[in-house]
Amino acid sequence: MKKLISILVSLIIMMSVFCSCSQNEPISEKVAILIPYGESGFPAGLKYCAEKYVSEYELEYQIFTAKNAEEQTQQIQNITAEEYGAALLLPMGDQKSAAESMRQKGVKLMYFINKSGDNYDAYYTLDNATVGRTAALYLYSKRQEVGTAATAVITVEDDAEQKQRAESFTAEAEKYPVINLKGTYTAKKMTENSIKSTVRSALSKNSELVAIYCTDDYIAATAMEVIKSRSRDDIEIIIGSGGKQEFLKSFEDDSRLLATAYYSPVMIRDALITIKAMVEGQSYNKDTVLSSHMIDKENVRQYIDIN
């Protein structure tokens, strides 16, 4: 009888050790990355950087790109029905309901750049107000010992982020008499034709301009085309926002001072470090806000991706 009891105790101890080891083993968690679709510019850069860094961090992942809010909602619903441990979501439109349903199913949620609601596990974003202020301070630094710069702002309708950049640029620029603001000109759509029409209007209404601030690098690159076609050599400075490769690659080939208030798709790298911590049960910051800095001819080679 004593021998039987001894065997049973040994078996119980072995089972306890086995269960303890199983509970402490790292669990492989699949990560969903949901971002807008794009063949170029910031969305394409995000996808490229996500693929690059998520592989380096040895995360099992799936990238979903959507062309509109409805498609993204369907993607979120599909993820909710599958086995995912975490999701990085750059929401298109209002995804609050779909995202909360996903989170209720046990998927850890990181909002990226924008958020749809206050229920989330992590939020990784940039300070759009900083983007505008940084651009205005840069312009001031370049003109304070040179002279007044007549300046126009070019932006686009129905884009909260770009509106914030335009407003923060204007608010900061108004502090410096050397920046003579000539108004904000707003394109109806983020298309080449709409932007060109808006830039032509700004140029027609201002026979002399020294600088143009654009709330996106695509706008800045398009504005450059119009400025060159109209031989507006009075415009010495064009400042964009975003750090798009197409705009950066034009810096060294133009006699003007070209610059951009930078935030890059590479920002997703650190967001994925946080995702990795989330699925591995490590500590992480719930809210992370990035600031911006300037790129011009002096440092642009550090930021041009040869690929």
Short mmCIF file of N, CA and C in Angstrom, two decimals, residues 7-96:
data_model
loop_
_atom_site.label_atom_id
_atom_site.label_comp_id
_atom_site.label_asym_id
_atom_site.label_seq_id
_atom_site.Cartn_x
_atom_site.Cartn_y
_atom_site.Cartn_z
N ILE A 7 4.07 5.78 -5.46
CA ILE A 7 4.00 5.90 -6.92
C ILE A 7 3.02 6.99 -7.32
N LEU A 8 1.85 7.03 -6.64
CA LEU A 8 0.84 8.05 -6.95
C LEU A 8 1.37 9.46 -6.69
N VAL A 9 2.08 9.63 -5.57
CA VAL A 9 2.65 10.93 -5.24
C VAL A 9 3.66 11.34 -6.30
N SER A 10 4.47 10.39 -6.74
CA SER A 10 5.47 10.68 -7.78
C SER A 10 4.81 11.11 -9.08
N LEU A 11 3.72 10.42 -9.43
CA LEU A 11 2.99 10.77 -10.66
C LEU A 11 2.39 12.16 -10.57
N ILE A 12 1.85 12.49 -9.39
CA ILE A 12 1.26 13.83 -9.21
C ILE A 12 2.31 14.91 -9.35
N ILE A 13 3.50 14.67 -8.75
CA ILE A 13 4.59 15.64 -8.84
C ILE A 13 5.02 15.81 -10.28
N MET A 14 5.16 14.71 -11.03
CA MET A 14 5.56 14.77 -12.43
C MET A 14 4.55 15.53 -13.26
N MET A 15 3.24 15.29 -13.01
CA MET A 15 2.19 15.99 -13.75
C MET A 15 2.22 17.48 -13.45
N SER A 16 2.48 17.84 -12.18
CA SER A 16 2.54 19.25 -11.80
C SER A 16 3.68 19.95 -12.51
N VAL A 17 4.85 19.28 -12.56
CA VAL A 17 6.01 19.85 -13.25
C VAL A 17 5.73 20.02 -14.72
N PHE A 18 5.10 19.02 -15.34
CA PHE A 18 4.79 19.07 -16.76
C PHE A 18 3.84 20.22 -17.08
N CYS A 19 2.78 20.37 -16.25
CA CYS A 19 1.82 21.45 -16.48
C CYS A 19 2.46 22.80 -16.32
N SER A 20 3.33 22.94 -15.31
CA SER A 20 4.01 24.21 -15.08
C SER A 20 4.86 24.59 -16.27
N CYS A 21 5.60 23.63 -16.83
CA CYS A 21 6.45 23.92 -17.99
C CYS A 21 5.62 24.32 -19.18
N SER A 22 4.48 23.69 -19.40
CA SER A 22 3.63 23.99 -20.54
C SER A 22 3.09 25.42 -20.44
N GLN A 23 2.73 25.84 -19.23
CA GLN A 23 2.16 27.17 -19.05
C GLN A 23 3.21 28.26 -19.27
N ASN A 24 4.49 27.94 -19.04
CA ASN A 24 5.54 28.94 -19.16
C ASN A 24 6.14 29.02 -20.55
N GLU A 25 5.79 28.10 -21.41
CA GLU A 25 6.31 28.13 -22.77
C GLU A 25 5.72 29.32 -23.54
N PRO A 26 6.52 30.01 -24.35
CA PRO A 26 5.99 31.12 -25.14
C PRO A 26 4.93 30.64 -26.13
N ILE A 27 3.88 31.41 -26.25
CA ILE A 27 2.78 31.06 -27.15
C ILE A 27 2.95 31.82 -28.46
N SER A 28 2.91 31.11 -29.56
CA SER A 28 3.03 31.76 -30.86
C SER A 28 1.72 32.49 -31.17
N GLU A 29 1.80 33.78 -31.37
CA GLU A 29 0.62 34.60 -31.64
C GLU A 29 0.71 35.19 -33.03
N LYS A 30 -0.34 35.06 -33.80
CA LYS A 30 -0.38 35.62 -35.15
C LYS A 30 -0.84 37.06 -35.10
N VAL A 31 -0.16 37.92 -35.86
CA VAL A 31 -0.44 39.35 -35.86
C VAL A 31 -1.08 39.76 -37.18
N ALA A 32 -2.16 40.52 -37.10
CA ALA A 32 -2.80 41.10 -38.29
C ALA A 32 -2.38 42.56 -38.41
N ILE A 33 -1.99 42.95 -39.61
CA ILE A 33 -1.61 44.34 -39.88
C ILE A 33 -2.58 44.88 -40.92
N LEU A 34 -3.41 45.84 -40.52
CA LEU A 34 -4.46 46.38 -41.39
C LEU A 34 -4.15 47.83 -41.74
N ILE A 35 -3.85 48.07 -43.01
CA ILE A 35 -3.45 49.40 -43.47
C ILE A 35 -4.13 49.72 -44.80
N PRO A 36 -4.21 50.99 -45.17
CA PRO A 36 -4.79 51.34 -46.47
C PRO A 36 -3.96 50.82 -47.63
N TYR A 37 -4.62 50.54 -48.73
CA TYR A 37 -3.95 50.11 -49.95
C TYR A 37 -3.33 51.32 -50.66
N GLY A 38 -2.18 51.11 -51.25
CA GLY A 38 -1.57 52.16 -52.05
C GLY A 38 -0.42 51.60 -52.86
N GLU A 39 -0.34 52.00 -54.12
CA GLU A 39 0.75 51.53 -54.98
C GLU A 39 2.00 52.39 -54.83
N SER A 40 1.84 53.56 -54.22
CA SER A 40 2.99 54.45 -54.01
C SER A 40 2.71 55.31 -52.79
N GLY A 41 3.70 56.14 -52.45
CA GLY A 41 3.52 57.07 -51.34
C GLY A 41 3.53 56.38 -49.98
N PHE A 42 2.91 57.04 -49.00
CA PHE A 42 2.96 56.57 -47.61
C PHE A 42 2.35 55.18 -47.43
N PRO A 43 1.17 54.87 -48.02
CA PRO A 43 0.61 53.52 -47.82
C PRO A 43 1.53 52.42 -48.35
N ALA A 44 2.10 52.63 -49.52
CA ALA A 44 3.02 51.63 -50.07
C ALA A 44 4.26 51.49 -49.20
N GLY A 45 4.73 52.62 -48.67
CA GLY A 45 5.88 52.60 -47.79
C GLY A 45 5.59 51.85 -46.50
N LEU A 46 4.38 52.01 -45.97
CA LEU A 46 4.00 51.29 -44.76
C LEU A 46 4.04 49.78 -44.99
N LYS A 47 3.48 49.35 -46.10
CA LYS A 47 3.45 47.91 -46.40
C LYS A 47 4.87 47.36 -46.55
N TYR A 48 5.71 48.10 -47.27
CA TYR A 48 7.11 47.69 -47.46
C TYR A 48 7.82 47.56 -46.12
N CYS A 49 7.67 48.58 -45.27
CA CYS A 49 8.35 48.58 -43.98
C CYS A 49 7.78 47.51 -43.05
N ALA A 50 6.46 47.32 -43.10
CA ALA A 50 5.85 46.29 -42.25
C ALA A 50 6.40 44.92 -42.60
N GLU A 51 6.46 44.62 -43.89
CA GLU A 51 6.98 43.31 -44.33
C GLU A 51 8.44 43.13 -43.92
N LYS A 52 9.19 44.20 -44.02
CA LYS A 52 10.61 44.13 -43.69
C LYS A 52 10.84 43.88 -42.21
N TYR A 53 10.19 44.65 -41.35
CA TYR A 53 10.49 44.60 -39.93
C TYR A 53 9.76 43.47 -39.21
N VAL A 54 8.57 43.12 -39.66
CA VAL A 54 7.85 42.05 -38.98
C VAL A 54 8.58 40.73 -39.16
N SER A 55 9.27 40.56 -40.30
CA SER A 55 10.07 39.35 -40.52
C SER A 55 11.29 39.35 -39.62
N GLU A 56 11.91 40.52 -39.46
CA GLU A 56 13.08 40.63 -38.59
C GLU A 56 12.74 40.30 -37.14
N TYR A 57 11.52 40.63 -36.73
CA TYR A 57 11.12 40.40 -35.35
C TYR A 57 10.54 38.99 -35.15
N GLU A 58 10.53 38.20 -36.24
CA GLU A 58 10.10 36.80 -36.19
C GLU A 58 8.68 36.66 -35.67
N LEU A 59 7.82 37.51 -36.18
CA LEU A 59 6.41 37.44 -35.84
C LEU A 59 5.65 36.74 -36.97
N GLU A 60 4.72 35.89 -36.59
CA GLU A 60 3.82 35.31 -37.59
C GLU A 60 2.78 36.38 -37.91
N TYR A 61 2.57 36.67 -39.17
CA TYR A 61 1.74 37.83 -39.50
C TYR A 61 0.99 37.65 -40.81
N GLN A 62 0.02 38.51 -40.98
CA GLN A 62 -0.71 38.65 -42.24
C GLN A 62 -1.00 40.13 -42.43
N ILE A 63 -0.66 40.68 -43.61
CA ILE A 63 -0.93 42.08 -43.91
C ILE A 63 -2.20 42.18 -44.75
N PHE A 64 -3.10 43.02 -44.32
CA PHE A 64 -4.35 43.27 -45.05
C PHE A 64 -4.35 44.73 -45.51
N THR A 65 -4.54 44.96 -46.80
CA THR A 65 -4.66 46.32 -47.31
C THR A 65 -6.07 46.52 -47.87
N ALA A 66 -6.63 47.68 -47.60
CA ALA A 66 -8.01 47.96 -48.02
C ALA A 66 -8.07 49.24 -48.83
N LYS A 67 -8.95 49.26 -49.82
CA LYS A 67 -9.13 50.44 -50.66
C LYS A 67 -10.18 51.40 -50.11
N ASN A 68 -10.99 50.91 -49.17
CA ASN A 68 -12.01 51.78 -48.59
C ASN A 68 -12.40 51.24 -47.22
N ALA A 69 -13.23 52.01 -46.51
CA ALA A 69 -13.61 51.65 -45.15
C ALA A 69 -14.42 50.36 -45.10
N GLU A 70 -15.29 50.17 -46.08
CA GLU A 70 -16.12 48.97 -46.10
C GLU A 70 -15.28 47.70 -46.22
N GLU A 71 -14.27 47.76 -47.10
CA GLU A 71 -13.40 46.60 -47.27
C GLU A 71 -12.62 46.32 -45.99
N GLN A 72 -12.18 47.38 -45.32
CA GLN A 72 -11.43 47.17 -44.08
C GLN A 72 -12.32 46.59 -42.97
N THR A 73 -13.57 47.04 -42.91
CA THR A 73 -14.50 46.50 -41.93
C THR A 73 -14.65 44.99 -42.11
N GLN A 74 -14.77 44.55 -43.36
CA GLN A 74 -14.89 43.12 -43.65
C GLN A 74 -13.62 42.38 -43.24
N GLN A 75 -12.49 42.98 -43.45
CA GLN A 75 -11.23 42.35 -43.05
C GLN A 75 -11.17 42.18 -41.53
N ILE A 76 -11.59 43.21 -40.80
CA ILE A 76 -11.60 43.13 -39.34
C ILE A 76 -12.54 42.02 -38.87
N GLN A 77 -13.69 41.90 -39.51
CA GLN A 77 -14.64 40.85 -39.16
C GLN A 77 -14.06 39.46 -39.42
N ASN A 78 -13.32 39.33 -40.51
CA ASN A 78 -12.69 38.04 -40.82
C ASN A 78 -11.62 37.70 -39.78
N ILE A 79 -10.86 38.70 -39.37
CA ILE A 79 -9.81 38.48 -38.36
C ILE A 79 -10.44 38.07 -37.03
N THR A 80 -11.56 38.69 -36.70
CA THR A 80 -12.25 38.38 -35.45
C THR A 80 -12.64 36.91 -35.39
N ALA A 81 -12.96 36.33 -36.54
CA ALA A 81 -13.41 34.94 -36.60
C ALA A 81 -12.25 33.95 -36.64
N GLU A 82 -11.02 34.45 -36.78
CA GLU A 82 -9.86 33.57 -36.87
C GLU A 82 -8.99 33.69 -35.63
N GLU A 83 -7.85 32.99 -35.66
CA GLU A 83 -6.97 32.94 -34.49
C GLU A 83 -5.84 33.96 -34.63
N TYR A 84 -6.07 35.16 -34.17
CA TYR A 84 -5.05 36.20 -34.14
C TYR A 84 -4.85 36.65 -32.70
N GLY A 85 -3.60 36.90 -32.34
CA GLY A 85 -3.32 37.36 -30.99
C GLY A 85 -3.35 38.87 -30.86
N ALA A 86 -3.01 39.57 -31.96
CA ALA A 86 -2.95 41.03 -31.91
C ALA A 86 -3.19 41.60 -33.30
N ALA A 87 -3.61 42.85 -33.33
CA ALA A 87 -3.84 43.53 -34.61
C ALA A 87 -3.33 44.95 -34.54
N LEU A 88 -2.60 45.35 -35.56
CA LEU A 88 -2.21 46.75 -35.75
C LEU A 88 -3.16 47.32 -36.79
N LEU A 89 -3.91 48.33 -36.41
CA LEU A 89 -4.97 48.87 -37.26
C LEU A 89 -4.79 50.35 -37.52
N LEU A 90 -4.62 50.72 -38.79
CA LEU A 90 -4.72 52.12 -39.20
C LEU A 90 -6.13 52.27 -39.77
N PRO A 91 -7.07 52.77 -38.97
CA PRO A 91 -8.47 52.73 -39.36
C PRO A 91 -8.80 53.66 -40.53
N MET A 92 -9.61 53.14 -41.43
CA MET A 92 -10.17 53.93 -42.52
C MET A 92 -11.62 54.21 -42.16
N GLY A 93 -11.96 55.46 -41.96
CA GLY A 93 -13.30 55.77 -41.51
C GLY A 93 -13.49 55.37 -40.06
N ASP A 94 -14.72 55.19 -39.65
CA ASP A 94 -15.05 54.83 -38.27
C ASP A 94 -15.10 53.31 -38.14
N GLN A 95 -14.07 52.74 -37.54
CA GLN A 95 -14.01 51.29 -37.34
C GLN A 95 -14.24 50.91 -35.88
N LYS A 96 -14.83 51.81 -35.10
CA LYS A 96 -14.99 51.58 -33.66
C LYS A 96 -15.71 50.28 -33.36
#
